[in-house]
């Protein structure tokens, strides 16, 4: 039984890492209705930029600030060059544009910083910590704490600031928001910049764990089932979905994996997501779209 | 002047509904087919046939398969490579385990297996809509790849998981020369394109478009949603499966599950975005573009003094160019190269006048 709980907690903590990527995604979907496939590429870009700056001798916080600036610049560029010309197009078109965007960002990140694996040390010991008889990864606990802080910050931003009010207004009804004088392009730029920041945090944590390399951008493939379980529009959904996927995939790997030959972590989250969707087609916390003919 | 439709009247319904109503279009098509079947195999060098024409034809076919599903029926799919893999492995196993089956039949049956897999993963589309459906197609993508890697029965217990093509023979004729493989591919492509073109023009095709444009409205006017959607998955899966078998056996001569990974699915998706969603001709234009662009890029970089762009950077550059092209096409010409081609034809009709 102890072993079960150990696997479960390990899975839950790993799930938090998925949630981090999914949160950036939810932000953008909420405020602009864009299904942003490029979130993984943004995570890669942020982590690569940060690591390359560190390797060039820039101190930690300066590197953080510079990377953040780069992410904001990227956000402004995306808003100008991709979103604005595509305004009012169908969601599928926007999705495919972000697919193209992810190619551009991945290509550019690797052209700029090279394709080799960079080590990243955030100064957190990855020694297992014993808590109530269970071994927990210290690093995972740190990641969970960061995620909690991030969510607290984001919900403060959304619920307590003027900017958050306009963000919610745009999310609710873009045309209505436009009519009362909210500047849509600025809101988009802000949201993409915030998503860039979330991407940076996710990139640092993932990068410290896996090493900063191309596979970071594939984290988006883990974040997709998370979002689908949680629903595209809910931050809570992203967290809960992450926990479900993380725990589910670790438990499945340990208990089901040996029966079928192992390595099922790749597709199990998707199968899990399908099961959830058959019960609730719009995800656990997603909004049910009302269709009129 | 040369491309005028003046004086071409349809005097019965059949003439009005034929595939190409304009005489010029029809003759151009006949000429093109004649050229492709009777001239190209003799004048094409091995390099052209092997490295450009065969992949171009196979990718066009894959694009056609996805386009029926995404472009016509509006069901976004990121799992096309999975169905290509099913087609390839099914064909291989049929040839291996049922040796008396002729090659054409086993390729077609490979397509049937892929169609069955496609319908299976299309079942959730009856309940799940839009982006949520991506999860089903991605599940197909990862599950199929995992299955063919893990279960060695599919690759005949070959340790490396790589399988080799069965002998390409039809009625005693050996087709393993480049020209033979080209003709085999071309035959499938022409037959399936005709099939797809006719389906799209039929009631089923119109139902697909109605479902794509708004499925609730389509259901309200009495279109059977379940049947329509599943038929789209089935036909799309069939064509993708045949394309996968051809990719494995006429192009590469070998197949491994990694050849059909997610980036292959993206490649097929890019073909239909660049070529034109909801257009048959667009698949060919898009595939030509995808096949020729890397060659053009490496030729261009070869013109630069050596050392300016190394091989690794070329790959990154290629990614950036693809990405920019996707975005550019979506912004400037959402209907893709097919639309440009159509505009050219419309210009030619009124030439030398402007309008």
Coordinates of C-alpha atoms in Angstrom, one line a residue:
Chain A
X1 CA 0.0 0.0 0.0
X2 CA 2.9 2.3 0.8
X3 CA 4.2 1.7 -2.6
X4 CA 0.9 2.6 -4.2
X5 CA 0.8 6.0 -2.3
X6 CA 4.4 6.6 -3.3
X7 CA 3.6 6.1 -7.0
X8 CA 0.4 8.2 -6.5
X9 CA 2.2 11.2 -4.9
X10 CA 5.0 11.0 -7.5
X11 CA 2.4 11.0 -10.2
X12 CA 0.5 13.9 -8.7
X13 CA 3.6 16.0 -8.3
X14 CA 4.6 15.2 -11.9
X15 CA 1.2 16.2 -12.9
X16 CA 1.8 19.7 -11.5
X17 CA 4.5 20.1 -14.1
X18 CA 2.0 19.3 -16.8
X19 CA -0.4 21.8 -15.3
X20 CA 2.2 24.5 -15.5
X21 CA 2.3 24.2 -19.3
X22 CA -1.4 23.8 -19.5
X23 CA -2.0 27.1 -17.5
X24 CA -0.2 29.1 -20.2
X25 CA -2.5 27.5 -22.7
X26 CA -5.7 28.2 -20.8
X27 CA -4.7 31.9 -20.4
X28 CA -4.5 32.3 -24.2
X29 CA -7.6 30.2 -24.9
X30 CA -9.7 32.2 -22.4
X31 CA -8.7 35.6 -23.7
X32 CA -8.6 35.1 -27.4
X33 CA -10.1 31.7 -28.2
X34 CA -6.9 30.6 -29.8
X35 CA -6.0 26.9 -29.3
X36 CA -2.3 27.7 -28.9
X37 CA -0.2 24.7 -30.1
X38 CA 2.9 26.9 -29.9
X39 CA 2.9 26.9 -26.0
X40 CA 5.4 24.0 -26.0
X41 CA 7.7 25.9 -28.4
X42 CA 7.4 29.0 -26.2
X43 CA 8.5 26.9 -23.2
X44 CA 11.5 25.6 -25.2
X45 CA 12.4 29.1 -26.4
X46 CA 12.2 30.6 -22.9
X47 CA 14.3 27.8 -21.4
X48 CA 16.9 27.9 -24.2
X49 CA 17.3 31.7 -24.0
X50 CA 17.6 31.6 -20.3
X51 CA 20.2 28.8 -20.3
X52 CA 22.2 30.4 -23.1
X53 CA 22.4 33.7 -21.2
X54 CA 23.5 31.8 -18.0
X55 CA 26.2 30.1 -20.0
X56 CA 27.4 33.4 -21.3
X57 CA 28.0 34.5 -17.7
X58 CA 24.9 36.6 -17.1
X59 CA 23.8 36.4 -13.4
X60 CA 20.6 34.5 -12.6
X61 CA 18.2 37.3 -12.1
X62 CA 19.5 39.4 -14.9
X63 CA 19.1 36.4 -17.2
X64 CA 15.5 35.9 -15.9
X65 CA 14.7 39.6 -16.6
X66 CA 16.3 39.4 -20.1
X67 CA 14.4 36.2 -21.0
X68 CA 11.2 37.7 -19.7
X69 CA 11.9 40.8 -21.9
X70 CA 12.5 38.4 -24.9
X71 CA 9.2 36.6 -24.2
X72 CA 7.3 39.9 -24.1
X73 CA 8.9 41.0 -27.4
X74 CA 7.9 37.6 -28.8
X75 CA 4.4 38.1 -27.6
X76 CA 4.1 41.6 -29.2
X77 CA 5.5 40.2 -32.4
X78 CA 3.0 37.3 -32.5
X79 CA 0.1 39.7 -31.8
X80 CA 1.2 42.0 -34.6
X81 CA 2.3 39.5 -37.2
X82 CA 0.0 36.5 -36.7
X83 CA -3.1 37.4 -34.6
X84 CA -4.0 40.7 -35.9
X85 CA -4.2 39.7 -39.6
X86 CA -6.2 36.6 -38.6
X87 CA -8.8 38.4 -36.6
X88 CA -12.3 36.9 -37.1
X89 CA -11.1 33.8 -38.7
X90 CA -12.3 30.3 -37.7
X91 CA -10.8 28.6 -34.7
X92 CA -9.3 25.9 -36.9
X93 CA -7.5 28.5 -39.0
X94 CA -6.1 30.1 -35.8
X95 CA -5.0 26.7 -34.5
X96 CA -3.1 25.9 -37.7
X97 CA -1.5 29.3 -37.6
X98 CA -0.1 28.4 -34.1
X99 CA 1.1 25.1 -35.5
X100 CA 3.1 27.1 -38.1
X101 CA 4.2 29.4 -35.3
X102 CA 5.5 26.5 -33.3
X103 CA 7.7 25.5 -36.2
X104 CA 9.0 29.1 -36.6
X105 CA 9.8 29.4 -32.9
X106 CA 11.4 25.9 -32.6
X107 CA 13.5 26.5 -35.7
X108 CA 14.5 30.0 -34.6
X109 CA 15.3 28.9 -31.0
X110 CA 17.6 26.1 -32.3
X111 CA 19.1 28.3 -35.0
X112 CA 20.0 30.9 -32.4
X113 CA 21.1 28.7 -29.5
X114 CA 22.1 25.4 -31.1
X115 CA 20.5 22.0 -30.7
X116 CA 22.7 20.5 -28.0
X117 CA 21.4 19.6 -24.6
X118 CA 22.1 22.2 -21.9
X119 CA 22.2 21.4 -18.3
X120 CA 20.3 23.7 -16.0
X121 CA 20.8 23.9 -12.3
X122 CA 18.3 25.9 -10.3
X123 CA 20.1 25.1 -7.1
X124 CA 17.5 22.8 -5.8
X125 CA 18.8 19.5 -4.6
X126 CA 17.0 16.6 -6.2
X127 CA 17.4 14.4 -3.1
X128 CA 14.4 12.4 -2.0
X129 CA 12.7 13.8 1.1
X130 CA 11.1 11.5 3.6
X131 CA 7.7 12.6 4.7
X132 CA 5.5 10.4 6.8
X133 CA 7.2 7.3 5.6
X134 CA 7.1 8.2 1.9
X135 CA 9.9 9.3 -0.3
X136 CA 9.2 12.5 -2.1
X137 CA 11.3 14.3 -4.6
X138 CA 12.3 17.7 -3.2
X139 CA 12.4 19.1 -6.7
X140 CA 8.8 18.1 -7.4
X141 CA 7.7 19.7 -4.1
X142 CA 9.4 22.9 -5.2
X143 CA 7.6 22.7 -8.6
X144 CA 4.3 22.2 -6.8
X145 CA 5.0 25.2 -4.6
X146 CA 5.9 27.3 -7.7
X147 CA 2.7 26.2 -9.5
X148 CA 0.6 27.2 -6.4
X149 CA 2.3 30.6 -6.3
X150 CA 1.8 31.1 -10.0
X151 CA -1.9 30.2 -9.8
X152 CA -2.3 32.6 -6.8
X153 CA -0.6 35.4 -8.8
X154 CA -2.7 34.8 -11.9
X155 CA -6.0 34.6 -10.0
X156 CA -5.0 37.9 -8.3
X157 CA -4.3 39.4 -11.7
X158 CA -7.6 38.1 -13.1
X159 CA -9.9 38.9 -10.1
X160 CA -8.4 41.9 -8.4
X161 CA -7.0 44.2 -11.0
X162 CA -8.4 46.5 -13.6
X163 CA -6.5 44.7 -16.3
X164 CA -7.9 41.4 -15.1
X165 CA -11.4 42.8 -15.4
X166 CA -10.8 43.8 -19.1
X167 CA -9.2 40.3 -19.7
X168 CA -12.3 38.7 -18.4
X169 CA -14.5 41.0 -20.4
X170 CA -12.7 40.1 -23.6
X171 CA -12.9 36.4 -22.8
X172 CA -16.6 36.7 -22.2
X173 CA -17.5 38.7 -25.3
X174 CA -14.8 40.1 -27.5
X175 CA -17.1 42.2 -29.6
X176 CA -18.9 43.6 -26.6
X177 CA -15.5 44.4 -25.0
X178 CA -14.4 46.2 -28.1
X179 CA -17.6 48.2 -28.1
X180 CA -17.0 49.6 -24.6
X181 CA -13.6 50.7 -25.5
X182 CA -11.3 47.9 -24.4
X183 CA -8.3 47.7 -26.7
X184 CA -8.3 44.2 -28.0
X185 CA -4.8 44.1 -29.5
X186 CA -3.4 45.3 -26.2
X187 CA -5.2 42.7 -24.3
X188 CA -3.9 40.0 -26.6
X189 CA -0.4 41.3 -26.3
X190 CA -0.7 41.2 -22.5
X191 CA -2.1 37.7 -22.4
X192 CA 0.5 36.4 -24.7
X193 CA 3.2 38.1 -22.6
X194 CA 1.8 36.5 -19.4
X195 CA 1.6 33.2 -21.2
X196 CA 5.2 33.7 -22.1
X197 CA 6.0 34.3 -18.5
X198 CA 4.2 31.1 -17.5
X199 CA 6.1 29.4 -20.3
X200 CA 9.4 30.7 -18.8
X201 CA 8.6 29.3 -15.4
X202 CA 7.5 26.0 -16.9
X203 CA 10.6 26.0 -19.1
X204 CA 12.9 26.5 -16.1
X205 CA 11.4 23.7 -14.1
X206 CA 11.2 21.3 -17.0
X207 CA 14.6 22.3 -18.2
X208 CA 16.1 21.7 -14.7
X209 CA 14.5 18.3 -14.7
X210 CA 15.1 17.0 -18.3
X211 CA 17.9 19.2 -19.4
X212 CA 17.2 22.1 -21.9
X213 CA 16.7 20.4 -25.3
X214 CA 14.3 20.1 -28.1
X215 CA 12.1 17.5 -26.4
X216 CA 10.9 20.4 -24.1
X217 CA 8.6 21.5 -26.9
X218 CA 7.0 18.1 -26.8
X219 CA 5.8 18.8 -23.3
X220 CA 2.8 20.4 -25.1
X221 CA 1.8 16.8 -26.1
X222 CA 1.4 16.0 -22.4
X223 CA -0.4 19.3 -21.7
X224 CA -3.1 18.6 -24.3
X225 CA -4.8 15.7 -22.5
X226 CA -4.5 17.7 -19.3
X227 CA -6.4 20.6 -21.0
X228 CA -8.9 18.3 -22.5
X229 CA -9.8 16.7 -19.2
X230 CA -9.9 20.0 -17.4
X231 CA -11.6 22.0 -20.2
X232 CA -10.0 24.7 -22.2
X233 CA -11.3 27.6 -20.2
X234 CA -10.6 26.8 -16.6
X235 CA -7.4 27.4 -14.6
X236 CA -8.7 25.0 -12.0
X237 CA -9.4 22.5 -14.7
X238 CA -5.7 22.7 -15.8
X239 CA -4.6 21.9 -12.3
X240 CA -7.1 19.1 -11.7
X241 CA -6.5 17.7 -15.2
X242 CA -2.7 17.8 -14.6
X243 CA -3.1 15.9 -11.3
X244 CA -5.4 13.3 -13.0
X245 CA -3.1 12.8 -15.9
X246 CA 0.1 12.7 -13.8
X247 CA -1.4 10.2 -11.3
X248 CA -3.1 8.2 -13.9
X249 CA -0.1 7.8 -16.2
X250 CA 2.3 6.8 -13.4
X251 CA -0.2 4.3 -11.9
X252 CA -0.9 2.9 -15.3
X253 CA 2.8 2.6 -16.1
X254 CA 3.4 0.7 -12.8
X255 CA 0.3 -1.5 -12.6
X256 CA -0.8 -1.9 -16.3
X257 CA 2.5 -1.4 -18.1
X258 CA 4.0 -4.8 -17.3
X259 CA 0.9 -6.5 -18.6
X260 CA 1.2 -5.0 -22.0
X261 CA 5.0 -4.5 -22.4
X262 CA 5.4 -1.1 -20.9
X263 CA 6.0 2.3 -22.4
X264 CA 2.3 3.2 -22.4
X265 CA 3.0 6.6 -20.9
X266 CA 2.8 8.1 -24.4
X267 CA -0.8 7.2 -25.2
X268 CA -2.3 6.5 -21.8
X269 CA -3.2 10.1 -21.0
X270 CA -5.0 10.4 -24.3
X271 CA -7.0 7.2 -23.6
X272 CA -7.8 8.6 -20.2
X273 CA -8.9 11.9 -21.7
X274 CA -11.1 10.1 -24.2
X275 CA -12.9 8.3 -21.3
X276 CA -13.5 11.6 -19.5
X277 CA -14.7 13.2 -22.7
X278 CA -17.3 10.4 -23.3
X279 CA -18.9 11.4 -20.0
X280 CA -18.4 15.1 -20.3
X281 CA -17.7 16.2 -23.9
X282 CA -16.5 19.7 -22.9
X283 CA -14.1 18.6 -20.2
X284 CA -14.6 18.6 -16.4
X285 CA -14.6 22.3 -15.9
X286 CA -15.2 23.4 -19.5
X287 CA -18.1 25.5 -20.6
X288 CA -20.8 23.8 -22.5
X289 CA -21.3 25.6 -25.8
X290 CA -24.9 26.4 -26.6
X291 CA -25.5 26.1 -30.3
X292 CA -28.2 27.8 -32.2
X293 CA -29.0 27.2 -35.8
Chain B
X1 CA -8.5 32.9 -76.7
X2 CA -7.2 29.4 -76.4
X3 CA -9.1 28.9 -73.2
X4 CA -12.6 30.1 -74.0
X5 CA -15.8 28.3 -73.1
X6 CA -17.8 30.1 -75.8
X7 CA -19.9 27.6 -77.8
X8 CA -19.6 24.8 -75.3
X9 CA -23.2 24.0 -74.3
X10 CA -24.4 21.1 -72.2
X11 CA -27.5 19.6 -73.9
X12 CA -28.2 16.9 -71.4
X13 CA -27.7 16.5 -67.7
X14 CA -24.9 14.0 -68.0
X15 CA -22.8 16.4 -69.9
X16 CA -23.5 19.1 -67.4
X17 CA -22.4 17.0 -64.4
X18 CA -19.3 15.5 -65.9
X19 CA -16.0 15.8 -64.1
X20 CA -14.6 18.5 -66.3
X21 CA -17.2 20.4 -68.1
X22 CA -14.8 22.5 -70.2
X23 CA -13.3 20.8 -73.3
X24 CA -9.9 22.4 -72.7
X25 CA -9.8 21.0 -69.1
X26 CA -10.7 17.6 -70.3
X27 CA -8.1 17.5 -73.0
X28 CA -5.5 18.9 -70.7
X29 CA -6.2 16.1 -68.2
X30 CA -6.1 13.4 -70.9
X31 CA -2.8 14.9 -72.1
X32 CA -1.4 15.0 -68.6
X33 CA -2.4 11.4 -67.9
X34 CA -1.0 10.2 -71.2
X35 CA 2.2 12.0 -70.4
X36 CA 2.4 10.7 -66.9
X37 CA 1.7 7.1 -67.9
X38 CA 3.4 6.8 -71.3
X39 CA 6.2 9.3 -71.4
X40 CA 7.5 9.9 -67.9
X41 CA 8.6 6.3 -67.1
X42 CA 10.8 6.4 -70.2
X43 CA 12.3 9.8 -69.9
X44 CA 12.5 10.1 -66.1
X45 CA 15.9 9.5 -64.6
X46 CA 16.1 7.2 -61.6
X47 CA 16.7 10.2 -59.3
X48 CA 13.6 12.0 -60.5
X49 CA 11.4 8.9 -60.2
X50 CA 12.8 7.8 -56.9
X51 CA 13.4 11.0 -55.0
X52 CA 10.8 13.3 -56.4
X53 CA 7.9 11.8 -58.3
X54 CA 7.1 8.8 -56.2
X55 CA 7.2 10.7 -52.8
X56 CA 5.2 13.5 -54.5
X57 CA 2.5 11.0 -55.7
X58 CA 2.3 9.2 -52.3
X59 CA 2.2 12.5 -50.3
X60 CA -0.5 13.8 -52.7
X61 CA -2.5 10.7 -51.9
X62 CA -2.0 11.1 -48.2
X63 CA -3.1 14.7 -48.5
X64 CA -6.2 13.6 -50.4
X65 CA -7.1 11.2 -47.6
X66 CA -6.7 13.9 -44.9
X67 CA -8.4 16.5 -47.0
X68 CA -11.6 14.4 -47.3
X69 CA -11.7 14.3 -43.5
X70 CA -10.5 17.8 -42.6
X71 CA -11.1 19.9 -45.7
X72 CA -14.5 18.4 -46.6
X73 CA -16.0 16.9 -43.5
X74 CA -14.4 19.4 -41.1
X75 CA -13.0 16.9 -38.6
X76 CA -9.5 18.1 -37.6
X77 CA -7.1 15.2 -37.4
X78 CA -3.5 14.9 -36.3
X79 CA -3.3 11.2 -36.6
X80 CA -3.0 10.7 -40.4
X81 CA 0.4 9.0 -40.1
X82 CA -1.1 6.4 -37.8
X83 CA -3.5 5.3 -40.5
X84 CA -0.7 5.3 -43.0
X85 CA 1.2 3.0 -40.6
X86 CA -1.8 0.7 -40.3
X87 CA -2.0 0.5 -44.1
X88 CA 1.7 -0.3 -44.5
X89 CA 1.9 -2.9 -41.7
X90 CA -1.4 -4.6 -42.8
X91 CA -0.3 -4.8 -46.4
X92 CA 3.1 -6.3 -45.2
X93 CA 1.4 -8.9 -43.0
X94 CA -1.1 -9.8 -45.7
X95 CA 1.7 -10.4 -48.2
X96 CA 3.6 -12.4 -45.6
X97 CA 0.9 -14.5 -44.2
X98 CA -1.4 -14.9 -47.2
X99 CA 1.1 -15.3 -50.0
X100 CA -1.5 -16.3 -52.5
X101 CA -3.1 -12.8 -52.4
X102 CA -2.0 -10.6 -55.3
X103 CA -0.2 -7.4 -54.5
X104 CA -2.9 -5.1 -55.6
X105 CA -5.5 -6.9 -53.4
X106 CA -3.2 -6.8 -50.4
X107 CA -2.6 -3.1 -50.8
X108 CA -6.3 -2.5 -51.1
X109 CA -7.0 -4.7 -48.1
X110 CA -4.3 -2.8 -46.2
X111 CA -6.4 0.3 -47.0
X112 CA -9.5 -1.5 -45.6
X113 CA -7.7 -2.3 -42.3
X114 CA -6.7 1.4 -42.1
X115 CA -10.3 2.4 -42.7
X116 CA -11.4 0.1 -39.9
X117 CA -8.9 1.7 -37.5
X118 CA -9.9 5.1 -38.7
X119 CA -13.6 4.5 -38.0
X120 CA -12.7 3.1 -34.6
X121 CA -10.8 6.3 -33.6
X122 CA -13.5 8.3 -35.4
X123 CA -16.3 6.9 -33.1
X124 CA -15.7 9.6 -30.4
X125 CA -16.5 12.2 -33.1
X126 CA -20.2 11.3 -32.7
X127 CA -20.1 12.8 -29.2
X128 CA -17.0 15.0 -29.1
X129 CA -16.6 18.1 -31.3
X130 CA -14.0 20.4 -32.6
X131 CA -10.6 20.6 -30.8
X132 CA -11.6 18.0 -28.3
X133 CA -11.6 15.5 -31.1
X134 CA -7.8 16.1 -31.4
X135 CA -7.4 13.9 -28.4
X136 CA -8.9 10.9 -30.3
X137 CA -6.7 11.4 -33.3
X138 CA -3.6 11.9 -31.2
X139 CA -4.5 8.8 -29.2
X140 CA -4.5 7.0 -32.6
X141 CA -1.2 8.5 -33.5
X142 CA 0.6 7.4 -30.3
X143 CA -1.2 4.2 -29.7
X144 CA -0.5 2.8 -33.2
X145 CA 3.1 3.8 -33.1
X146 CA 3.4 2.1 -29.7
X147 CA 1.6 -1.0 -30.9
X148 CA 3.8 -1.6 -33.9
X149 CA 7.0 -1.0 -31.8
X150 CA 6.0 -3.2 -28.9
X151 CA 4.2 -6.1 -30.6
X152 CA 6.8 -7.8 -32.7
X153 CA 4.3 -10.0 -34.4
X154 CA 3.5 -7.1 -36.7
X155 CA 7.1 -6.9 -38.0
X156 CA 7.4 -10.7 -38.2
X157 CA 9.5 -10.8 -35.0
X158 CA 12.2 -8.8 -36.7
X159 CA 14.6 -7.6 -33.9
X160 CA 15.0 -4.1 -35.3
X161 CA 11.3 -3.6 -36.0
X162 CA 12.1 -2.7 -39.6
X163 CA 10.3 -4.7 -42.3
X164 CA 11.2 -5.0 -45.9
X165 CA 9.0 -4.7 -48.9
X166 CA 7.4 -7.8 -50.4
X167 CA 8.4 -8.5 -54.0
X168 CA 6.5 -6.0 -56.2
X169 CA 4.9 -8.3 -58.8
X170 CA 1.6 -8.0 -60.6
X171 CA 0.5 -10.9 -62.8
X172 CA 4.1 -12.0 -63.2
X173 CA 5.4 -8.5 -64.1
X174 CA 8.2 -7.4 -62.0
X175 CA 7.6 -3.8 -60.8
X176 CA 10.6 -3.2 -58.7
X177 CA 12.4 -1.0 -61.1
X178 CA 11.9 2.8 -60.4
X179 CA 9.7 3.1 -63.5
X180 CA 7.6 0.1 -62.4
X181 CA 7.2 1.4 -58.8
X182 CA 6.3 4.8 -60.3
X183 CA 3.6 3.3 -62.5
X184 CA 2.1 1.3 -59.6
X185 CA 1.9 4.4 -57.5
X186 CA 0.5 6.5 -60.3
X187 CA -2.2 3.9 -60.9
X188 CA -3.4 4.0 -57.3
X189 CA -3.2 7.8 -57.2
X190 CA -5.2 8.2 -60.3
X191 CA -7.9 5.6 -59.4
X192 CA -8.3 7.0 -55.8
X193 CA -8.4 10.6 -57.0
X194 CA -11.1 9.8 -59.4
X195 CA -13.0 8.0 -56.7
X196 CA -12.6 10.9 -54.2
X197 CA -13.6 13.4 -56.9
X198 CA -16.8 11.6 -57.6
X199 CA -17.6 11.0 -53.9
X200 CA -17.1 14.7 -53.2
X201 CA -19.5 15.6 -56.0
X202 CA -22.1 13.2 -54.8
X203 CA -24.7 13.5 -52.1
X204 CA -22.2 12.2 -49.5
X205 CA -19.7 15.0 -50.4
X206 CA -22.4 17.6 -50.0
X207 CA -23.4 16.1 -46.7
X208 CA -19.8 16.3 -45.5
X209 CA -19.6 20.0 -46.4
X210 CA -22.9 20.6 -44.6
X211 CA -21.5 18.9 -41.5
X212 CA -18.2 20.9 -41.8
X213 CA -20.0 24.2 -42.0
X214 CA -22.3 23.5 -39.1
X215 CA -23.1 20.1 -37.9
X216 CA -26.1 21.1 -35.7
X217 CA -27.7 22.7 -38.7
X218 CA -26.9 19.7 -40.8
X219 CA -28.6 17.4 -38.3
X220 CA -31.6 19.7 -38.3
X221 CA -32.1 19.4 -42.0
X222 CA -32.0 15.6 -41.7
X223 CA -28.5 14.6 -42.6
X224 CA -27.6 11.5 -40.7
X225 CA -24.6 12.8 -38.7
X226 CA -23.2 9.6 -37.5
X227 CA -23.2 7.9 -40.8
X228 CA -21.8 10.9 -42.6
X229 CA -18.9 11.5 -40.1
X230 CA -18.0 7.8 -40.0
X231 CA -18.0 7.5 -43.7
X232 CA -15.6 10.4 -43.9
X233 CA -13.3 8.7 -41.4
X234 CA -13.6 5.4 -43.3
X235 CA -12.8 6.8 -46.8
X236 CA -10.1 9.0 -45.4
X237 CA -8.6 6.1 -43.5
X238 CA -8.7 3.9 -46.6
X239 CA -6.9 6.4 -48.8
X240 CA -4.3 7.1 -46.0
X241 CA -3.8 3.4 -45.6
X242 CA -3.1 2.9 -49.3
X243 CA -0.8 5.9 -49.2
X244 CA 1.0 4.4 -46.2
X245 CA 1.5 1.0 -48.0
X246 CA 2.8 2.8 -51.1
X247 CA 5.1 5.0 -49.0
X248 CA 6.6 1.9 -47.4
X249 CA 6.8 -0.4 -50.4
X250 CA 7.2 1.7 -53.5
X251 CA 9.1 4.7 -52.1
X252 CA 11.2 3.4 -49.2
X253 CA 11.1 -0.3 -49.8
X254 CA 11.1 -0.7 -46.0
X255 CA 9.1 0.5 -43.1
X256 CA 9.5 1.1 -39.4
X257 CA 7.0 2.6 -37.0
X258 CA 9.1 5.7 -36.5
X259 CA 8.7 6.6 -40.1
X260 CA 5.0 7.3 -39.3
X261 CA 5.4 9.6 -36.3
X262 CA 3.7 12.8 -35.4
X263 CA 5.8 14.9 -37.7
X264 CA 4.6 12.9 -40.7
X265 CA 1.0 13.7 -39.6
X266 CA 2.0 17.4 -39.5
X267 CA 3.6 17.1 -42.9
X268 CA 0.3 15.8 -44.4
X269 CA -1.6 18.5 -42.6
X270 CA 0.7 21.2 -44.0
X271 CA 0.2 19.7 -47.5
X272 CA -3.5 20.4 -47.3
X273 CA -3.1 23.8 -45.7
X274 CA -0.7 25.0 -48.3
X275 CA -2.4 23.2 -51.1
X276 CA -5.9 24.2 -50.2
X277 CA -8.5 22.8 -47.7
X278 CA -11.4 21.3 -49.5
X279 CA -9.8 21.0 -52.9
X280 CA -8.7 17.9 -54.8
X281 CA -6.2 19.6 -57.0
X282 CA -4.8 21.4 -54.0
X283 CA -3.3 18.1 -52.6
X284 CA -1.1 17.7 -55.6
X285 CA 0.0 21.3 -55.5
X286 CA 0.7 21.1 -51.8
X287 CA 2.6 17.9 -52.1
X288 CA 4.7 19.2 -54.9
X289 CA 5.5 22.2 -52.8
X290 CA 6.4 20.1 -49.7
X291 CA 8.6 17.8 -51.8
X292 CA 10.3 20.5 -53.8
X293 CA 10.9 23.1 -51.1
X294 CA 13.6 21.2 -49.2
X295 CA 15.4 20.4 -52.4
X296 CA 15.1 24.1 -53.6
X297 CA 16.4 25.3 -50.2
X298 CA 19.4 23.0 -50.2
X299 CA 20.2 24.0 -53.8
X300 CA 20.0 27.6 -52.8
X301 CA 22.2 27.1 -49.8
X302 CA 24.6 25.3 -52.1
X303 CA 24.9 28.4 -54.2
X304 CA 26.2 30.3 -51.2
X305 CA 29.9 30.1 -50.3
X306 CA 30.5 26.9 -48.3
X307 CA 30.4 27.3 -44.5
X308 CA 27.7 30.1 -44.4
X309 CA 24.9 27.6 -43.8
X310 CA 25.8 24.2 -42.4
X311 CA 23.6 21.2 -42.5
X312 CA 22.1 21.6 -39.1
X313 CA 21.2 25.2 -39.7
X314 CA 19.6 24.2 -43.0
X315 CA 17.2 22.0 -41.1
X316 CA 16.3 24.8 -38.7
X317 CA 16.0 27.2 -41.7
X318 CA 13.6 24.7 -43.4
X319 CA 11.5 24.6 -40.2
X320 CA 11.3 28.4 -40.1
X321 CA 10.4 28.7 -43.8
X322 CA 7.7 26.1 -43.4
X323 CA 6.2 27.8 -40.4
X324 CA 6.3 31.2 -42.1
X325 CA 4.7 29.8 -45.2
X326 CA 1.9 28.2 -43.2
X327 CA 1.2 31.5 -41.4
X328 CA 1.6 33.4 -44.6
X329 CA -0.8 31.2 -46.5
X330 CA -3.4 31.3 -43.7
X331 CA -3.3 35.1 -43.7
X332 CA -3.0 35.9 -47.4
X333 CA -4.6 32.9 -49.2
X334 CA -6.5 30.7 -46.8
X335 CA -7.7 28.6 -49.7
X336 CA -4.1 27.8 -50.6
X337 CA -2.3 27.1 -53.9
X338 CA -5.5 25.7 -55.4
X339 CA -7.1 29.1 -55.2
X340 CA -4.1 30.7 -57.0
X341 CA -4.3 28.0 -59.7
X342 CA -8.1 28.7 -60.1
X343 CA -7.4 32.4 -60.4
X344 CA -4.9 31.8 -63.1
X345 CA -7.4 29.7 -65.0
X346 CA -10.0 32.4 -64.7
X347 CA -7.5 34.9 -66.1
X348 CA -6.8 32.6 -69.0
X349 CA -10.4 32.4 -69.8
X350 CA -10.8 36.1 -70.5
X351 CA -7.3 36.7 -71.8
X352 CA -6.3 39.0 -73.5
X353 CA -9.0 41.1 -71.9
X354 CA -8.8 41.9 -68.2
X355 CA -12.3 41.0 -67.3

